[in-house]
mmCIF file of C-alpha atoms in Angstrom:
data_model
loop_
_atom_site.group_PDB
_atom_site.id
_atom_site.type_symbol
_atom_site.label_atom_id
_atom_site.label_comp_id
_atom_site.label_asym_id
_atom_site.label_seq_id
_atom_site.Cartn_x
_atom_site.Cartn_y
_atom_site.Cartn_z
ATOM 1 C CA MET A 13 17.402 -40.097 24.090
ATOM 2 C CA ARG A 14 18.283 -36.444 25.090
ATOM 3 C CA GLN A 15 15.644 -33.923 23.888
ATOM 4 C CA TYR A 16 16.896 -30.569 22.878
ATOM 5 C CA ARG A 17 14.442 -28.214 24.447
ATOM 6 C CA ILE A 18 13.801 -24.514 23.566
ATOM 7 C CA LYS A 19 12.667 -21.362 25.103
ATOM 8 C CA TYR A 20 10.189 -19.539 24.011
ATOM 9 C CA VAL A 21 8.948 -16.308 25.879
ATOM 10 C CA CYS A 22 5.791 -15.278 24.727
ATOM 11 C CA THR A 23 5.086 -11.325 24.402
ATOM 12 C CA LEU A 24 1.951 -9.203 23.927
ATOM 13 C CA TYR A 25 3.260 -8.988 20.285
ATOM 14 C CA ASP A 26 3.219 -12.654 19.664
ATOM 15 C CA ILE A 27 -0.343 -12.448 21.087
ATOM 16 C CA LEU A 28 -1.240 -9.834 18.542
ATOM 17 C CA VAL A 29 0.200 -11.819 16.036
ATOM 18 C CA LEU A 30 -1.774 -14.938 16.866
ATOM 19 C CA CYS A 31 -4.642 -12.903 16.683
ATOM 20 C CA PHE A 32 -4.276 -11.788 13.393
ATOM 21 C CA ILE A 33 -3.399 -15.331 11.967
ATOM 22 C CA LEU A 34 -6.416 -16.889 13.719
ATOM 23 C CA TRP A 35 -8.709 -13.599 11.965
ATOM 24 C CA TRP A 36 -6.673 -14.707 8.708
ATOM 25 C CA ILE A 37 -7.647 -18.369 8.959
ATOM 26 C CA SER A 38 -11.381 -17.099 9.879
ATOM 27 C CA SER A 39 -11.679 -14.470 7.485
ATOM 28 C CA SER A 40 -10.872 -16.950 4.694
ATOM 29 C CA PHE A 41 -11.873 -20.248 5.251
ATOM 30 C CA ILE A 42 -14.808 -19.732 7.576
ATOM 31 C CA PHE A 43 -16.839 -16.465 6.655
ATOM 32 C CA ASN A 44 -15.562 -16.557 2.845
ATOM 33 C CA SER A 45 -14.142 -20.023 1.816
ATOM 34 C CA ARG A 46 -11.455 -18.895 -0.305
ATOM 35 C CA VAL A 47 -9.146 -20.994 -2.269
ATOM 36 C CA ILE A 48 -5.340 -20.877 -1.498
ATOM 37 C CA SER A 49 -2.982 -21.634 -4.156
ATOM 38 C CA ASN A 50 0.207 -23.821 -3.190
ATOM 39 C CA GLU A 51 2.267 -21.083 -3.996
ATOM 40 C CA GLN A 52 0.569 -18.383 -1.418
ATOM 41 C CA LEU A 53 0.308 -21.574 1.292
ATOM 42 C CA ILE A 54 4.098 -22.044 1.011
ATOM 43 C CA TYR A 55 4.993 -18.249 1.192
ATOM 44 C CA SER A 56 2.488 -17.806 4.089
ATOM 45 C CA TYR A 57 4.120 -20.794 6.028
ATOM 46 C CA THR A 58 7.713 -19.214 5.030
ATOM 47 C CA LEU A 59 7.156 -16.019 7.066
ATOM 48 C CA SER A 60 5.496 -18.198 9.673
ATOM 49 C CA VAL A 61 8.733 -19.994 10.122
ATOM 50 C CA VAL A 62 10.972 -17.167 9.840
ATOM 51 C CA TYR A 63 8.761 -15.486 12.666
ATOM 52 C CA VAL A 64 9.159 -18.507 14.970
ATOM 53 C CA ALA A 65 12.986 -18.797 14.450
ATOM 54 C CA THR A 66 13.493 -15.117 14.709
ATOM 55 C CA ARG A 67 11.368 -15.443 18.337
ATOM 56 C CA ILE A 68 13.509 -17.950 19.658
ATOM 57 C CA PHE A 69 17.160 -16.602 18.785
ATOM 58 C CA ARG A 70 16.133 -12.947 18.666
ATOM 59 C CA SER A 71 18.550 -12.500 21.800
ATOM 60 C CA SER A 72 22.027 -13.177 19.843
ATOM 61 C CA ILE A 73 23.308 -9.416 19.077
ATOM 62 C CA SER A 74 25.960 -10.982 17.142
ATOM 63 C CA VAL A 75 23.271 -12.442 14.712
ATOM 64 C CA GLN A 76 21.225 -8.897 14.576
ATOM 65 C CA ARG A 77 24.531 -6.887 13.878
ATOM 66 C CA ARG A 78 25.596 -9.429 11.001
ATOM 67 C CA LEU A 79 22.140 -8.888 9.524
ATOM 68 C CA TYR A 80 22.273 -4.823 9.310
ATOM 69 C CA ILE A 81 25.768 -5.322 7.857
ATOM 70 C CA CYS A 82 25.071 -8.098 5.272
ATOM 71 C CA ILE A 83 21.826 -5.756 4.677
ATOM 72 C CA ALA A 84 23.735 -2.742 3.921
ATOM 73 C CA PHE A 85 26.662 -4.928 2.119
ATOM 74 C CA LEU A 86 23.463 -6.029 -0.425
ATOM 75 C CA GLY A 87 22.526 -2.943 -0.645
ATOM 76 C CA SER A 88 25.855 -1.754 -2.170
ATOM 77 C CA ILE A 89 25.871 -4.799 -4.696
ATOM 78 C CA GLU A 90 22.620 -4.144 -5.461
ATOM 79 C CA ALA A 91 23.805 -0.754 -6.625
ATOM 80 C CA ILE A 92 26.353 -1.783 -8.471
ATOM 81 C CA ILE A 93 24.059 -4.063 -10.646
ATOM 82 C CA GLY A 94 21.766 -1.258 -10.636
ATOM 83 C CA TRP A 95 24.476 0.926 -12.655
ATOM 84 C CA GLY A 96 25.442 -1.983 -14.648
ATOM 85 C CA GLN A 97 21.902 -1.803 -16.048
ATOM 86 C CA TYR A 98 22.181 1.439 -16.478
ATOM 87 C CA TRP A 99 25.039 1.493 -18.619
ATOM 88 C CA ASN A 100 23.432 -1.741 -20.887
ATOM 89 C CA ILE A 101 25.868 -4.001 -19.210
ATOM 90 C CA ILE A 102 23.700 -5.813 -17.158
ATOM 91 C CA GLU A 103 19.956 -6.947 -18.294
ATOM 92 C CA SER A 104 17.049 -5.838 -16.380
ATOM 93 C CA ASN A 105 14.709 -7.970 -15.302
ATOM 94 C CA HIS A 106 11.532 -5.596 -16.600
ATOM 95 C CA PRO A 107 10.620 -5.126 -20.229
ATOM 96 C CA LEU A 108 9.830 -1.793 -19.564
ATOM 97 C CA PHE A 109 12.118 -0.217 -16.946
ATOM 98 C CA SER A 110 15.985 -0.464 -17.469
ATOM 99 C CA ILE A 111 16.947 -0.500 -13.624
ATOM 100 C CA THR A 112 15.484 -3.279 -11.435
ATOM 101 C CA GLY A 113 18.637 -4.753 -9.798
ATOM 102 C CA THR A 114 17.954 -8.287 -9.022
ATOM 103 C CA PHE A 115 14.447 -7.342 -8.514
ATOM 104 C CA THR A 116 11.791 -7.504 -10.779
ATOM 105 C CA ASN A 117 10.406 -3.828 -10.709
ATOM 106 C CA PRO A 118 12.026 -0.857 -9.560
ATOM 107 C CA GLY A 119 9.648 0.072 -6.820
ATOM 108 C CA PRO A 120 10.818 -2.574 -4.208
ATOM 109 C CA TYR A 121 14.251 -2.296 -5.799
ATOM 110 C CA GLY A 122 14.250 1.257 -4.492
ATOM 111 C CA ALA A 123 12.775 0.269 -1.100
ATOM 112 C CA PHE A 124 15.696 -2.256 -0.731
ATOM 113 C CA LEU A 125 18.182 0.582 -1.512
ATOM 114 C CA GLY A 126 16.700 2.998 1.019
ATOM 115 C CA ILE A 127 16.731 0.200 3.669
ATOM 116 C CA ALA A 128 20.299 -0.164 2.781
ATOM 117 C CA LEU A 129 21.074 3.687 2.528
ATOM 118 C CA LEU A 130 19.451 3.954 6.117
ATOM 119 C CA ILE A 131 21.380 1.451 7.551
ATOM 120 C CA GLN A 132 24.646 2.842 5.844
ATOM 121 C CA ILE A 133 23.563 6.171 7.639
ATOM 122 C CA HIS A 134 23.244 5.184 10.902
ATOM 123 C CA PHE A 135 26.489 3.425 11.177
ATOM 124 C CA ALA A 136 28.179 6.457 9.589
ATOM 125 C CA TRP A 137 26.537 8.534 12.389
ATOM 126 C CA HIS A 138 28.163 6.392 15.003
ATOM 127 C CA LYS A 139 31.293 6.119 13.231
ATOM 128 C CA TYR A 140 31.179 10.238 13.019
ATOM 129 C CA ILE A 141 30.781 10.327 16.959
ATOM 130 C CA ALA A 142 33.172 7.698 17.884
ATOM 131 C CA LYS A 143 35.501 9.795 15.660
ATOM 132 C CA GLN A 144 36.470 6.963 13.850
ATOM 133 C CA TYR A 145 37.126 8.996 10.537
ATOM 134 C CA MET A 146 38.517 6.056 8.300
ATOM 135 C CA SER A 147 35.672 4.091 8.751
ATOM 136 C CA LEU A 148 33.300 6.834 8.434
ATOM 137 C CA PHE A 149 35.237 7.815 5.117
ATOM 138 C CA MET A 150 34.336 4.319 3.664
ATOM 139 C CA LEU A 151 30.896 4.303 4.793
ATOM 140 C CA LEU A 152 30.492 7.762 3.141
ATOM 141 C CA ILE A 153 31.714 6.058 -0.205
ATOM 142 C CA VAL A 154 29.546 3.109 0.172
ATOM 143 C CA GLY A 155 26.594 5.417 0.886
ATOM 144 C CA LEU A 156 27.021 7.532 -2.445
ATOM 145 C CA LEU A 157 27.292 4.659 -4.426
ATOM 146 C CA THR A 158 23.989 3.179 -2.787
ATOM 147 C CA GLY A 159 22.225 6.589 -2.767
ATOM 148 C CA SER A 160 22.692 7.626 -6.227
ATOM 149 C CA MET A 161 20.986 4.307 -7.548
ATOM 150 C CA PHE A 162 18.630 5.057 -4.761
ATOM 151 C CA ILE A 163 17.903 8.343 -6.628
ATOM 152 C CA ALA A 164 18.022 6.683 -9.918
ATOM 153 C CA SER A 165 15.622 3.885 -9.030
ATOM 154 C CA PHE A 166 12.827 6.694 -9.321
ATOM 155 C CA SER A 167 10.483 5.137 -6.301
ATOM 156 C CA ARG A 168 8.866 7.950 -4.777
ATOM 157 C CA ALA A 169 7.496 5.849 -2.363
ATOM 158 C CA ALA A 170 10.912 4.907 -1.258
ATOM 159 C CA TRP A 171 11.967 8.418 -1.281
ATOM 160 C CA VAL A 172 9.544 9.465 1.121
ATOM 161 C CA ALA A 173 10.139 6.888 3.420
ATOM 162 C CA LEU A 174 13.465 7.434 3.659
ATOM 163 C CA LEU A 175 12.755 11.451 4.043
ATOM 164 C CA ILE A 176 10.415 10.311 7.050
ATOM 165 C CA ALA A 177 12.751 8.123 8.437
ATOM 166 C CA VAL A 178 15.130 10.133 8.598
ATOM 167 C CA SER A 179 13.308 12.602 10.125
ATOM 168 C CA PHE A 180 12.306 10.459 13.051
ATOM 169 C CA PHE A 181 16.296 9.731 13.171
ATOM 170 C CA PHE A 182 16.614 13.244 14.386
ATOM 171 C CA PHE A 183 13.545 13.068 16.601
ATOM 172 C CA LEU A 184 14.938 10.375 18.685
ATOM 173 C CA PHE A 185 17.946 12.237 19.887
ATOM 174 C CA GLN A 186 17.406 14.167 23.002
ATOM 175 C CA LYS A 187 18.998 17.695 22.249
ATOM 176 C CA LYS A 188 16.687 19.944 20.759
ATOM 177 C CA ARG A 189 19.223 20.891 17.665
ATOM 178 C CA TYR A 190 18.748 17.834 16.474
ATOM 179 C CA ARG A 191 14.940 17.615 16.530
ATOM 180 C CA TYR A 192 14.743 20.922 14.722
ATOM 181 C CA ALA A 193 16.626 19.005 11.941
ATOM 182 C CA GLY A 194 14.192 16.346 11.958
ATOM 183 C CA LEU A 195 11.014 19.040 11.699
ATOM 184 C CA LEU A 196 13.199 20.417 9.077
ATOM 185 C CA LEU A 197 13.284 17.641 6.945
ATOM 186 C CA LEU A 198 9.169 17.116 7.707
ATOM 187 C CA ILE A 199 8.822 20.359 6.370
ATOM 188 C CA LEU A 200 10.682 19.618 3.619
ATOM 189 C CA PHE A 201 8.576 16.840 2.755
ATOM 190 C CA LEU A 202 5.361 18.910 2.720
ATOM 191 C CA PHE A 203 6.556 21.633 0.538
ATOM 192 C CA SER A 204 8.121 18.507 -2.070
ATOM 193 C CA SER A 205 4.612 16.744 -1.842
ATOM 194 C CA PRO A 206 3.502 18.712 -4.970
ATOM 195 C CA PHE A 207 6.477 18.246 -6.946
ATOM 196 C CA LEU A 208 6.720 14.428 -6.204
ATOM 197 C CA TYR A 209 2.914 14.144 -7.516
ATOM 198 C CA GLN A 210 3.802 15.987 -10.714
ATOM 199 C CA LEU A 211 6.807 14.023 -11.284
ATOM 200 C CA LYS A 212 4.811 11.035 -12.460
ATOM 201 C CA LYS A 213 1.316 12.263 -12.438
ATOM 202 C CA GLN A 214 -0.359 9.593 -14.349
ATOM 203 C CA SER A 215 1.281 6.889 -12.358
ATOM 204 C CA ALA A 216 -0.209 8.586 -9.260
ATOM 205 C CA ASP A 217 -3.684 9.263 -10.556
ATOM 206 C CA GLY A 218 -3.628 5.607 -11.421
ATOM 207 C CA ARG A 219 -3.146 4.656 -7.653
ATOM 208 C CA LEU A 220 -5.476 7.288 -6.264
ATOM 209 C CA PHE A 221 -8.376 5.542 -8.666
ATOM 210 C CA ILE A 222 -7.335 2.022 -7.380
ATOM 211 C CA TRP A 223 -7.494 3.416 -3.888
ATOM 212 C CA ARG A 224 -10.953 4.824 -4.764
ATOM 213 C CA VAL A 225 -12.074 1.529 -6.005
ATOM 214 C CA CYS A 226 -11.043 0.154 -2.928
ATOM 215 C CA THR A 227 -13.527 2.007 -0.542
ATOM 216 C CA GLU A 228 -16.195 0.008 -2.653
ATOM 217 C CA LEU A 229 -14.205 -3.790 -1.755
ATOM 218 C CA ILE A 230 -14.249 -2.256 1.998
ATOM 219 C CA GLN A 231 -18.015 -1.603 1.893
ATOM 220 C CA SER A 232 -19.045 -4.821 0.458
ATOM 221 C CA LYS A 233 -17.323 -6.559 3.192
ATOM 222 C CA PRO A 234 -16.365 -4.192 6.175
ATOM 223 C CA TYR A 235 -15.931 -7.233 8.894
ATOM 224 C CA THR A 236 -15.189 -9.784 7.305
ATOM 225 C CA GLY A 237 -13.355 -9.064 4.386
ATOM 226 C CA GLY A 238 -13.241 -11.148 1.353
ATOM 227 C CA GLY A 239 -10.228 -12.965 2.633
ATOM 228 C CA ALA A 240 -6.710 -14.330 1.595
ATOM 229 C CA SER A 241 -5.954 -12.870 -1.792
ATOM 230 C CA SER A 242 -9.446 -11.872 -2.801
ATOM 231 C CA PHE A 243 -7.894 -8.551 -3.356
ATOM 232 C CA ALA A 244 -6.565 -9.685 -6.866
ATOM 233 C CA ALA A 245 -9.688 -12.263 -7.337
ATOM 234 C CA ARG A 246 -12.418 -9.262 -6.667
ATOM 235 C CA TYR A 247 -10.657 -5.964 -7.909
ATOM 236 C CA MET A 248 -11.543 -6.066 -11.503
ATOM 237 C CA TYR A 249 -14.840 -6.845 -10.833
ATOM 238 C CA ALA A 250 -15.148 -3.935 -8.458
ATOM 239 C CA GLN A 251 -13.459 -1.673 -10.644
ATOM 240 C CA ALA A 252 -16.091 -2.783 -13.640
ATOM 241 C CA ASP A 253 -18.959 -2.298 -11.327
ATOM 242 C CA PHE A 254 -17.403 1.438 -10.334
ATOM 243 C CA LEU A 255 -17.048 2.306 -13.857
ATOM 244 C CA GLU A 256 -20.416 1.369 -14.883
ATOM 245 C CA LYS A 257 -21.585 3.520 -12.063
ATOM 246 C CA HIS A 258 -19.693 6.604 -13.057
ATOM 247 C CA PRO A 259 -18.541 6.359 -16.506
ATOM 248 C CA ASN A 260 -17.442 10.077 -16.152
ATOM 249 C CA HIS A 261 -15.272 9.901 -13.331
ATOM 250 C CA GLU A 262 -12.077 12.104 -13.456
ATOM 251 C CA TYR A 263 -9.803 9.073 -13.012
ATOM 252 C CA ALA A 264 -11.979 6.317 -15.383
ATOM 253 C CA ALA A 265 -9.265 6.907 -18.196
ATOM 254 C CA LYS A 266 -6.608 5.370 -15.558
ATOM 255 C CA ALA A 267 -8.513 2.204 -15.031
ATOM 256 C CA THR A 268 -6.440 -0.801 -16.413
ATOM 257 C CA ASN A 269 -5.585 -4.739 -15.407
ATOM 258 C CA ASN A 270 -4.806 -4.608 -12.106
ATOM 259 C CA ILE A 271 -4.325 -7.372 -9.273
ATOM 260 C CA TYR A 272 -2.433 -4.826 -6.253
ATOM 261 C CA ALA A 273 -3.605 -2.054 -3.854
ATOM 262 C CA PHE A 274 -0.753 -0.189 -3.885
ATOM 263 C CA ASN A 275 -1.658 0.442 -0.223
ATOM 264 C CA GLU A 276 -0.856 -2.594 2.176
ATOM 265 C CA TYR A 277 -3.559 -0.881 4.530
ATOM 266 C CA LEU A 278 -6.180 -1.231 1.987
ATOM 267 C CA ARG A 279 -5.684 -4.160 0.812
ATOM 268 C CA ILE A 280 -5.594 -5.673 4.363
ATOM 269 C CA ALA A 281 -8.728 -4.047 4.773
ATOM 270 C CA CYS A 282 -10.150 -5.340 1.719
ATOM 271 C CA GLU A 283 -9.340 -8.931 2.594
ATOM 272 C CA TYR A 284 -9.705 -8.959 6.395
ATOM 273 C CA GLY A 285 -11.932 -6.094 6.972
ATOM 274 C CA VAL A 286 -12.247 -3.647 9.907
ATOM 275 C CA PRO A 287 -11.022 -6.551 12.553
ATOM 276 C CA GLY A 288 -7.919 -7.142 10.273
ATOM 277 C CA ILE A 289 -6.680 -3.509 9.683
ATOM 278 C CA LEU A 290 -7.144 -2.891 13.333
ATOM 279 C CA LEU A 291 -4.996 -5.867 14.477
ATOM 280 C CA TYR A 292 -2.573 -5.105 11.620
ATOM 281 C CA VAL A 293 -2.142 -1.567 12.352
ATOM 282 C CA THR A 294 -1.681 -1.962 16.342
ATOM 283 C CA ILE A 295 0.998 -5.123 15.434
ATOM 284 C CA TRP A 296 3.015 -2.257 13.326
ATOM 285 C CA LEU A 297 2.483 0.137 16.384
ATOM 286 C CA HIS A 298 3.498 -2.234 19.014
ATOM 287 C CA GLY A 299 6.681 -3.172 16.719
ATOM 288 C CA ILE A 300 7.752 0.333 16.618
ATOM 289 C CA TYR A 301 7.097 1.108 20.553
ATOM 290 C CA CYS A 302 8.692 -1.815 21.956
ATOM 291 C CA LYS A 303 12.204 -2.296 22.655
ATOM 292 C CA ALA A 304 14.713 -4.589 20.961
ATOM 293 C CA THR A 305 17.693 -6.269 22.336
ATOM 294 C CA TYR A 306 20.229 -4.305 20.187
ATOM 295 C CA CYS A 307 20.584 -1.225 17.963
ATOM 296 C CA ASP A 308 16.911 -0.417 19.162
ATOM 297 C CA ARG A 309 16.899 2.973 17.320
ATOM 298 C CA LEU A 310 17.909 1.508 13.942
ATOM 299 C CA ARG A 311 15.335 -1.047 14.394
ATOM 300 C CA LYS A 312 12.501 1.561 15.083
ATOM 301 C CA LEU A 313 14.043 3.753 11.924
ATOM 302 C CA LEU A 314 13.478 0.553 9.490
ATOM 303 C CA LEU A 315 9.844 -0.149 10.807
ATOM 304 C CA ILE A 316 9.118 3.119 10.326
ATOM 305 C CA TYR A 317 10.656 3.582 7.085
ATOM 306 C CA LEU A 318 8.695 0.029 6.004
ATOM 307 C CA ALA A 319 5.404 1.398 7.272
ATOM 308 C CA VAL A 320 5.752 4.431 5.065
ATOM 309 C CA PHE A 321 6.502 2.901 1.921
ATOM 310 C CA SER A 322 3.579 0.096 2.546
ATOM 311 C CA LEU A 323 1.092 3.471 2.232
ATOM 312 C CA PHE A 324 2.168 3.457 -1.495
ATOM 313 C CA SER A 325 3.135 -0.110 -2.154
ATOM 314 C CA TYR A 326 2.807 -3.718 -1.630
ATOM 315 C CA THR A 327 5.471 -4.608 1.011
ATOM 316 C CA PHE A 328 4.510 -7.651 2.037
ATOM 317 C CA GLN A 329 3.775 -9.189 -1.399
ATOM 318 C CA VAL A 330 7.663 -9.044 -1.968
ATOM 319 C CA LEU A 331 8.938 -11.787 -0.299
ATOM 320 C CA PRO A 332 12.789 -9.904 1.077
ATOM 321 C CA LEU A 333 10.706 -6.958 2.151
ATOM 322 C CA ALA A 334 8.125 -9.368 3.934
ATOM 323 C CA VAL A 335 10.910 -11.325 5.807
ATOM 324 C CA LEU A 336 12.729 -8.229 6.779
ATOM 325 C CA CYS A 337 9.195 -6.971 8.232
ATOM 326 C CA ILE A 338 9.066 -9.805 10.132
ATOM 327 C CA VAL A 339 12.483 -10.267 10.848
ATOM 328 C CA LEU A 340 12.528 -6.654 12.535
ATOM 329 C CA GLY A 341 9.109 -6.880 14.503
ATOM 330 C CA ALA A 342 10.275 -10.282 16.154
ATOM 331 C CA PHE A 343 13.390 -8.378 17.262
ATOM 332 C CA GLN A 344 12.276 -7.106 20.655
ATOM 333 C CA ASN A 345 13.015 -7.722 24.571
ATOM 334 C CA ASN A 346 10.945 -10.660 26.270
ATOM 335 C CA ASN A 347 9.187 -8.148 28.861
ATOM 336 C CA SER A 348 5.848 -9.504 29.067
ATOM 337 C CA LYS A 349 4.886 -11.760 31.695
ATOM 338 C CA PHE A 350 3.289 -14.672 29.481
ATOM 339 C CA THR A 351 5.730 -17.051 29.172
ATOM 340 C CA PHE A 352 6.128 -20.696 28.994
ATOM 341 C CA TYR A 353 8.988 -23.037 28.502
ATOM 342 C CA ALA A 354 10.058 -26.767 27.786
ATOM 343 C CA PHE A 355 8.774 -27.414 24.234
ATOM 344 C CA PRO A 356 10.597 -30.140 22.810
ATOM 345 C CA MET A 357 11.989 -29.321 19.313
ATOM 346 C CA ARG A 358 10.546 -32.244 17.514
ATOM 347 C CA TYR A 359 7.163 -31.180 18.754
ATOM 348 C CA LEU A 360 7.260 -27.745 17.427
ATOM 349 C CA VAL A 361 8.701 -29.244 13.982
ATOM 350 C CA ILE A 362 5.354 -31.884 14.144
ATOM 351 C CA MET A 363 2.830 -29.023 14.862
ATOM 352 C CA LEU A 364 3.904 -26.927 11.995
ATOM 353 C CA LEU A 365 3.789 -29.945 9.492
ATOM 354 C CA LEU A 366 0.320 -30.728 11.115
ATOM 355 C CA MET A 367 -0.692 -26.994 10.566
ATOM 356 C CA THR A 368 0.702 -27.263 6.677
ATOM 357 C CA ILE A 369 -0.972 -30.844 5.848
ATOM 358 C CA ILE A 370 -4.425 -29.576 7.125
ATOM 359 C CA ALA A 371 -4.204 -26.147 5.425
ATOM 360 C CA TRP A 372 -3.015 -27.875 1.948
ATOM 361 C CA SER A 373 -5.997 -30.639 2.290
ATOM 362 C CA GLY A 374 -8.498 -27.957 3.244
ATOM 363 C CA THR A 375 -7.448 -25.992 -0.071
ATOM 364 C CA ARG A 376 -7.117 -28.264 -2.125
ATOM 365 C CA SER A 377 -10.502 -29.858 -1.521
ATOM 366 C CA SER A 378 -12.311 -26.634 -2.272
ATOM 367 C CA GLN A 379 -9.937 -25.993 -5.955
ATOM 368 C CA TYR A 380 -12.297 -28.328 -7.729
ATOM 369 C CA GLU A 381 -15.606 -26.677 -6.402
ATOM 370 C CA LYS A 382 -14.105 -23.301 -7.733
ATOM 371 C CA LYS A 383 -12.563 -24.352 -11.031
ATOM 372 C CA GLU A 384 -14.798 -22.452 -13.225
ATOM 373 C CA ILE A 385 -14.271 -19.152 -11.075
ATOM 374 C CA LEU A 386 -10.501 -19.686 -11.727
ATOM 375 C CA PHE A 387 -10.559 -20.188 -14.834
ATOM 376 C CA THR A 388 -12.283 -17.036 -15.507
ATOM 377 C CA ALA A 389 -9.995 -14.944 -13.480
ATOM 378 C CA LYS A 390 -7.252 -16.691 -15.669
ATOM 379 C CA GLN A 391 -8.589 -15.396 -18.416
ATOM 380 C CA LEU A 392 -9.134 -12.184 -16.865
ATOM 381 C CA TYR A 393 -5.737 -11.174 -15.610
ATOM 382 C CA THR A 394 -3.360 -12.672 -18.402
#
């Protein structure tokens, strides 16, 4: 019988990702004996499969181009849905916010619109350079539709991320006049920061308080962290301890039930300690630095956008944004000396299935030991 073989070229990026996964396992199951829900296990497994599949088929330029076009198109559809919610034609997915698109919160919704808008800007620029004015006109109309709803989403994190990404868009050009434009945008960002803070001051103060409590979590386990999904389980206890020690803190009134760090870097530091955050930041920097096989400038801009957005939100806890981060990072040239070949496809499938069964059995066996803790946490966060 014919064996279908795949060619997987290992790069330094793959090694960094593998090291992070191994530390994820060590921090979660060896140092902390964490309990991972079936949903979280499936979520992590899905991201792993997406990464492996993207690394195998990343050389298909047509697939990459179609992906960017598809995201730009979906962004315009999301904008139309958002306007339908604005005019009360379509029902929102959140009881407190009128505009969420197909998402459950305006924050991730604004982030996705910003991604689509950045792609539309990139394509429009190339149509302008190529003097294809009809295509440029159509892209401008789509961009106005997406951009107007992007502003209406009121996602300040997405606004900041797009402004910085567009600044780097001009910095990546060789001509100085474009770099001056990027510098002007960065100056605009610096001057607009106080306005953005005052725009939703209570929300900003709430996040500052959460970040302050995060420092307590990091200090409690600086080297091993608390393990996977430990932030939601530990935060409320850490917040209670912090308020007991600092009852008159200026942000004490902002305390509330919370399971999000609103900063991916702080969450990683809380859950995986110093080694985890170092690996995490290195993966981001290497993903931005290394070259892709197609549209490298656009890929870098999107990664910069998502990296900045992650400073103020929970990017990897929203599946579409997490998948996009994984895919963009995996789009790169195979320029490493670390290579290996001749993996029969069925062996790869068997290996992934075995990893899933082992992880699932390990988490299920410890669930009964942690039943009382899980019940308490459920009562606390409902």
